[in-house]
mmCIF file with all atom_site columns, C-alpha atoms in Angstrom:
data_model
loop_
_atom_site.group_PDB
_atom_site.id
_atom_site.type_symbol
_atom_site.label_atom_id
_atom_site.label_alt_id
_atom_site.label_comp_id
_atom_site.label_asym_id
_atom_site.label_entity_id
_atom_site.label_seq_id
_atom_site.pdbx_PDB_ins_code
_atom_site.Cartn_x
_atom_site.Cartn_y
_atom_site.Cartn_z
_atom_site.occupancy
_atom_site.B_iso_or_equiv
_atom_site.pdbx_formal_charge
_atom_site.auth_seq_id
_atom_site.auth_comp_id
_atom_site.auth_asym_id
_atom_site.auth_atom_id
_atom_site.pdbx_PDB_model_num
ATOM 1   C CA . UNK A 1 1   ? 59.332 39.656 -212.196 1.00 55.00 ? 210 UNK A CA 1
ATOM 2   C CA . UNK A 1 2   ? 62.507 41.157 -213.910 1.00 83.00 ? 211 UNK A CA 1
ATOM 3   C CA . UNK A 1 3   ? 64.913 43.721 -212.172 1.00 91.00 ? 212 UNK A CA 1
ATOM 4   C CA . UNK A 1 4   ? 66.387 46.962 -212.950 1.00 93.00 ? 213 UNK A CA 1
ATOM 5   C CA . UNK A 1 5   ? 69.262 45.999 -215.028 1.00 94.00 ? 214 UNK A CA 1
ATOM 6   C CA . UNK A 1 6   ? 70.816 49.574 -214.602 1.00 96.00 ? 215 UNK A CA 1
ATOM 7   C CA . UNK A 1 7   ? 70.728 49.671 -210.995 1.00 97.00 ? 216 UNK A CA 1
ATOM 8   C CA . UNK A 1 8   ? 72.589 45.838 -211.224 1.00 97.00 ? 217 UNK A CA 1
ATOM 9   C CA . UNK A 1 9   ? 75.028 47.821 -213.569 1.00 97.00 ? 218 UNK A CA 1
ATOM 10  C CA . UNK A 1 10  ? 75.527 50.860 -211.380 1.00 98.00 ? 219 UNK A CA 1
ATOM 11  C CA . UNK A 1 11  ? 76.062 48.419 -208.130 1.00 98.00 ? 220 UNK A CA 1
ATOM 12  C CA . UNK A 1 12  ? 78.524 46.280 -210.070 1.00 97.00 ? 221 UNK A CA 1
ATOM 13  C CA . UNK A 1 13  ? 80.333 49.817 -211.538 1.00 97.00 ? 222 UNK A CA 1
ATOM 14  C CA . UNK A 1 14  ? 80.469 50.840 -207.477 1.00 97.00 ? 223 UNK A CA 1
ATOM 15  C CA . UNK A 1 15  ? 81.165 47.422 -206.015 1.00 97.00 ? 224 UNK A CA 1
ATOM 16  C CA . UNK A 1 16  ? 84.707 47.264 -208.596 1.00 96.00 ? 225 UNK A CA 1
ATOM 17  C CA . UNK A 1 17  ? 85.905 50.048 -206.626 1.00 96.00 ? 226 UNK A CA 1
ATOM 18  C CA . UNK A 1 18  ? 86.256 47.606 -203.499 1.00 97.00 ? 227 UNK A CA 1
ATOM 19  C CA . UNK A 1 19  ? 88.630 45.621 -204.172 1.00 94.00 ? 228 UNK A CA 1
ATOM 20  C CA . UNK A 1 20  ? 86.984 42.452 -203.130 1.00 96.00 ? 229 UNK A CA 1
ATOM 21  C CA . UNK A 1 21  ? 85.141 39.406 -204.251 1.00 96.00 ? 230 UNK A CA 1
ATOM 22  C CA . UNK A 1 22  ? 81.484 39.644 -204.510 1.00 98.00 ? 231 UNK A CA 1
ATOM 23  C CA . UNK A 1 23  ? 79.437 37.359 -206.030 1.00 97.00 ? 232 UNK A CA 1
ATOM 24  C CA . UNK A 1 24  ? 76.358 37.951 -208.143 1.00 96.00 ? 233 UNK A CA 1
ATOM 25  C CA . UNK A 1 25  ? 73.454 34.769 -208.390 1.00 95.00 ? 234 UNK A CA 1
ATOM 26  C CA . UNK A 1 26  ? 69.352 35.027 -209.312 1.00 93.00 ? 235 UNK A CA 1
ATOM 27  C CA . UNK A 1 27  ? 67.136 35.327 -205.967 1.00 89.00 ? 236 UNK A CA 1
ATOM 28  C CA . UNK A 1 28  ? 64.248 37.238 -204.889 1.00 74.00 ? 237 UNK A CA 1
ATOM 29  C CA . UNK A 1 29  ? 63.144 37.515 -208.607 1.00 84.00 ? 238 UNK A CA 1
ATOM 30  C CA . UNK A 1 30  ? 65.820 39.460 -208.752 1.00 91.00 ? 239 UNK A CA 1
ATOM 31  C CA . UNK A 1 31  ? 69.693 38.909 -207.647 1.00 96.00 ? 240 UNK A CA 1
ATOM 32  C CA . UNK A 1 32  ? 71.489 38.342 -204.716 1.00 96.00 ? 241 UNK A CA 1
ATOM 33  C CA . UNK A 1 33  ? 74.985 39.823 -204.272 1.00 98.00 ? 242 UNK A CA 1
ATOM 34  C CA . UNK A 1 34  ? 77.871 37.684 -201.676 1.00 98.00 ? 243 UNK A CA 1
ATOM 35  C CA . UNK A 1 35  ? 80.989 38.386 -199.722 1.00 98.00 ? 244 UNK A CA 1
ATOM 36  C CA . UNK A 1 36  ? 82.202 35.558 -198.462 1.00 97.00 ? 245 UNK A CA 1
ATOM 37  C CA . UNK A 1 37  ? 79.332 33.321 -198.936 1.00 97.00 ? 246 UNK A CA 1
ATOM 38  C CA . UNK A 1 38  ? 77.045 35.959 -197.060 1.00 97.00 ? 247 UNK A CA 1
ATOM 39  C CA . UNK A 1 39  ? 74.014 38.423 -199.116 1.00 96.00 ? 248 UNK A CA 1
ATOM 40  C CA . UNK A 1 40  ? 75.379 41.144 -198.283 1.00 97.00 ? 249 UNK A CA 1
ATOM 41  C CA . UNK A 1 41  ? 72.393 43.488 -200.842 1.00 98.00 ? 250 UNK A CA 1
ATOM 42  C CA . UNK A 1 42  ? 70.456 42.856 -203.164 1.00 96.00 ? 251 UNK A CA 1
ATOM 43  C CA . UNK A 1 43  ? 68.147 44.318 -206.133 1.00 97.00 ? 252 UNK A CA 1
ATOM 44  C CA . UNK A 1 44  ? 64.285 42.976 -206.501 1.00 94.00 ? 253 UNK A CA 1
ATOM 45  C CA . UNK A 1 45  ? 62.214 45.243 -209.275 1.00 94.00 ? 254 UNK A CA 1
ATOM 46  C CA . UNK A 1 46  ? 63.799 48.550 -209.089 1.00 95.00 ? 255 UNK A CA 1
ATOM 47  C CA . UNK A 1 47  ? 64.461 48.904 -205.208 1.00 96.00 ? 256 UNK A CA 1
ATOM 48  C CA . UNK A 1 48  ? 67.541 47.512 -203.499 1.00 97.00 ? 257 UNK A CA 1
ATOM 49  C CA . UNK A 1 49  ? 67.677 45.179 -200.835 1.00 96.00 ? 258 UNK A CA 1
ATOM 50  C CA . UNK A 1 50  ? 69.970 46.301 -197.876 1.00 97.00 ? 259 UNK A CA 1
ATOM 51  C CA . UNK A 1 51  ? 71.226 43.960 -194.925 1.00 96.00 ? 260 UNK A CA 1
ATOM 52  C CA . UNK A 1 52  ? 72.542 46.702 -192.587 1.00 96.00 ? 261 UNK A CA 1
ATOM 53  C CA . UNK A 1 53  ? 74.166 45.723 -189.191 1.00 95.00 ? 262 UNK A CA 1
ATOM 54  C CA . UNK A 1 54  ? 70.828 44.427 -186.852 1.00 92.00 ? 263 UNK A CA 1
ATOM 55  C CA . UNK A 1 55  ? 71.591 47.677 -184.880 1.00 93.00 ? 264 UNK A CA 1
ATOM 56  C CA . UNK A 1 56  ? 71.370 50.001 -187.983 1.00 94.00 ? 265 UNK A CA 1
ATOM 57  C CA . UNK A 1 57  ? 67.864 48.707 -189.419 1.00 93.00 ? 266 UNK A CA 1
ATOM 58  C CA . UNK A 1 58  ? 65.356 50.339 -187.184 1.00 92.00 ? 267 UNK A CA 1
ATOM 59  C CA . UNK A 1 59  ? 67.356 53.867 -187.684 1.00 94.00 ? 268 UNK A CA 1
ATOM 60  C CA . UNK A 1 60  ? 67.619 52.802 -191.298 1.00 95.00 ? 269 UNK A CA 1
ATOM 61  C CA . UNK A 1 61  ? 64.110 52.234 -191.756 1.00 94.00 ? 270 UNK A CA 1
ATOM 62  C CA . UNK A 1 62  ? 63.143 55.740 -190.196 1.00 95.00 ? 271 UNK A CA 1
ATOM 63  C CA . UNK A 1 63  ? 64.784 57.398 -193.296 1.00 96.00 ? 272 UNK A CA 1
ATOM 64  C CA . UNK A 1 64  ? 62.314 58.706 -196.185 1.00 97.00 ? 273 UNK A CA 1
ATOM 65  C CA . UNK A 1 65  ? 62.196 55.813 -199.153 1.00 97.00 ? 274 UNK A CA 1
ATOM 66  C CA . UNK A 1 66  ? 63.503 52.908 -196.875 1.00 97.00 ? 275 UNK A CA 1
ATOM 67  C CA . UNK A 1 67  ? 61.195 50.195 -195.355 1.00 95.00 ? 276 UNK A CA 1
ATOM 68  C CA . UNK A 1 68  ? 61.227 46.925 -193.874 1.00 94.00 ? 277 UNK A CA 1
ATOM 69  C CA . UNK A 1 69  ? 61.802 44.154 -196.427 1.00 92.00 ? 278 UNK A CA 1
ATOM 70  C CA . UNK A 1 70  ? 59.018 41.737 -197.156 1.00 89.00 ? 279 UNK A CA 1
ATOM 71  C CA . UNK A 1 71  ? 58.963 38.787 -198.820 1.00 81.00 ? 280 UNK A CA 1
ATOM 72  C CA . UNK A 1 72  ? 56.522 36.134 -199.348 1.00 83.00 ? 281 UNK A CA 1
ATOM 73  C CA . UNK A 1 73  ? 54.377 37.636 -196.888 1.00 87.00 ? 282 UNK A CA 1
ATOM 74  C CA . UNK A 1 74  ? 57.089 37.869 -194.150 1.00 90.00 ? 283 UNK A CA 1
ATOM 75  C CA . UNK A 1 75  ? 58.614 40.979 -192.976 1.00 89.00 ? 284 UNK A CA 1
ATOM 76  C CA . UNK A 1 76  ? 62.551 39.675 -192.603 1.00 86.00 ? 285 UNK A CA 1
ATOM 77  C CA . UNK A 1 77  ? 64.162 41.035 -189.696 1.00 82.00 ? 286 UNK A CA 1
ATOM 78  C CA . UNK A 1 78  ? 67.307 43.410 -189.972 1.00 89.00 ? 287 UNK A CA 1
ATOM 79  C CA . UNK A 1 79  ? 66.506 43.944 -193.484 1.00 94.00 ? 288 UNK A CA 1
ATOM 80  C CA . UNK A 1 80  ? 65.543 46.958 -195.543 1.00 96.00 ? 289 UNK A CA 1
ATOM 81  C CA . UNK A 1 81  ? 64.270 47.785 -198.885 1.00 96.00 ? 290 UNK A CA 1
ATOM 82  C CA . UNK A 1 82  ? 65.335 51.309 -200.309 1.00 98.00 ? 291 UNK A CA 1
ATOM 83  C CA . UNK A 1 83  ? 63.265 52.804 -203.384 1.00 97.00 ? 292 UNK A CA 1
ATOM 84  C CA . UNK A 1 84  ? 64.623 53.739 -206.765 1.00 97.00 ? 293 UNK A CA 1
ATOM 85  C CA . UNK A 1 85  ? 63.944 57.548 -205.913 1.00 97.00 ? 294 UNK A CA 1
ATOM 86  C CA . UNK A 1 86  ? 66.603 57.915 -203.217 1.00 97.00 ? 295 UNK A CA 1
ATOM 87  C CA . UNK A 1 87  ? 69.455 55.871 -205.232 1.00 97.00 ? 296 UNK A CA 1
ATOM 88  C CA . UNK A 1 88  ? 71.469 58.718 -206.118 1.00 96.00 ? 297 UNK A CA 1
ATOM 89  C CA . UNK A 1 89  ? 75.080 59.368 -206.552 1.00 95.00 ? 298 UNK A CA 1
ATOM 90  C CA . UNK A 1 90  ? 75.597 59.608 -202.861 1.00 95.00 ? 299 UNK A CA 1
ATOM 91  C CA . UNK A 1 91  ? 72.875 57.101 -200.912 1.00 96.00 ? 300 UNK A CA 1
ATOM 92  C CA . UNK A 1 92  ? 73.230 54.155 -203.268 1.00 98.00 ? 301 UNK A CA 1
ATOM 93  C CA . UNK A 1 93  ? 77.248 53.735 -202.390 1.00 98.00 ? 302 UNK A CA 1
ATOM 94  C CA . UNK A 1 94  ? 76.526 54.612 -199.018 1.00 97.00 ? 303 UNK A CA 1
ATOM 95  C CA . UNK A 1 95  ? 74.153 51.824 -198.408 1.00 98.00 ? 304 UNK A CA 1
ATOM 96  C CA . UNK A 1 96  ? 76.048 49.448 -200.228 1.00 98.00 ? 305 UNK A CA 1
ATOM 97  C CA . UNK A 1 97  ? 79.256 50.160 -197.835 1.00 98.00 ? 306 UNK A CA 1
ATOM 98  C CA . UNK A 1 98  ? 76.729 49.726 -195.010 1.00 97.00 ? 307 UNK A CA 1
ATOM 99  C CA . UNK A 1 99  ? 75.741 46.333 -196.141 1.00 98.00 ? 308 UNK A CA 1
ATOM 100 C CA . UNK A 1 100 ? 79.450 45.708 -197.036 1.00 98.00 ? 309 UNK A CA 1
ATOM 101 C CA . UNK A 1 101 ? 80.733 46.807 -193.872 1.00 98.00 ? 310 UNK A CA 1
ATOM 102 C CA . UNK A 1 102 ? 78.452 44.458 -191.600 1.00 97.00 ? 311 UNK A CA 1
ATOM 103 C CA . UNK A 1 103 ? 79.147 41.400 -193.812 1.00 97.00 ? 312 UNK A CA 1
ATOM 104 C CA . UNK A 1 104 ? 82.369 41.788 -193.704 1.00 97.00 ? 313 UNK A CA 1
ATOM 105 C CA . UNK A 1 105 ? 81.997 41.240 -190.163 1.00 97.00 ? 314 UNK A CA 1
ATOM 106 C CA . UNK A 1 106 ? 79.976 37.667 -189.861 1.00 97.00 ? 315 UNK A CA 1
ATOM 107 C CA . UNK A 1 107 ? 82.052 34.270 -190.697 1.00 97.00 ? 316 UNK A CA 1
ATOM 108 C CA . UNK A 1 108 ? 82.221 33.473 -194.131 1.00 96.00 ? 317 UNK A CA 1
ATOM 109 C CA . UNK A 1 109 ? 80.012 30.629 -195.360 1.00 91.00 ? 318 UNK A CA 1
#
């Protein structure tokens, strides 16, 4: 399945901003973005994939266009999937500095 290629190009435009290494590989059918060895988000189809801190996902997942993320028929813990609607200007660098914010807290890989 291919991914949006202009949601990878608006997280790559936001993720510049930071000021830190992140690295970018195919996963998921879709890619897999890294700080410090960690996935940090992601983007599968058109949706991103959000690794808030274990403590944020349930609140997370109770916001409209966010939902537990699934894959291969297994609902993975801690992580959320956030539709293309609700990507805007203002929630897509928000969730990104969630996701950004927690990795930056586990030991790098």
């Amino acid at each position: 399945m291919a991914y949006d290629t202009t949601l990878e190009e608006r997280i790559d435009e936001e993720i510049e901003r930071w000021g830190i290494d992140v690295g970018k590989r195919k996963m998921f059918g879709g890619l897999g973005y890294f700080i410090n060895g960690n996935m940090a988000f992601g983007v599968k189809s058109d949706e991103l994939i959000v690794k808030p801190a274990p403590d944020q996902a349930n609140s997370l997942q109770q916001e409209p266009g966010i939902k537990p993320f699934e894959f291969g028929g297994r609902v993975m813990k801690s992580w959320c999937l956030a539709e293309p609607d609700i990507l805007d200007e203002d929630n897509l660098p928000r969730l990104l500095a969630l996701c950004r914010d927690y990795v930056l807290t586990l030991p790098p890989k």
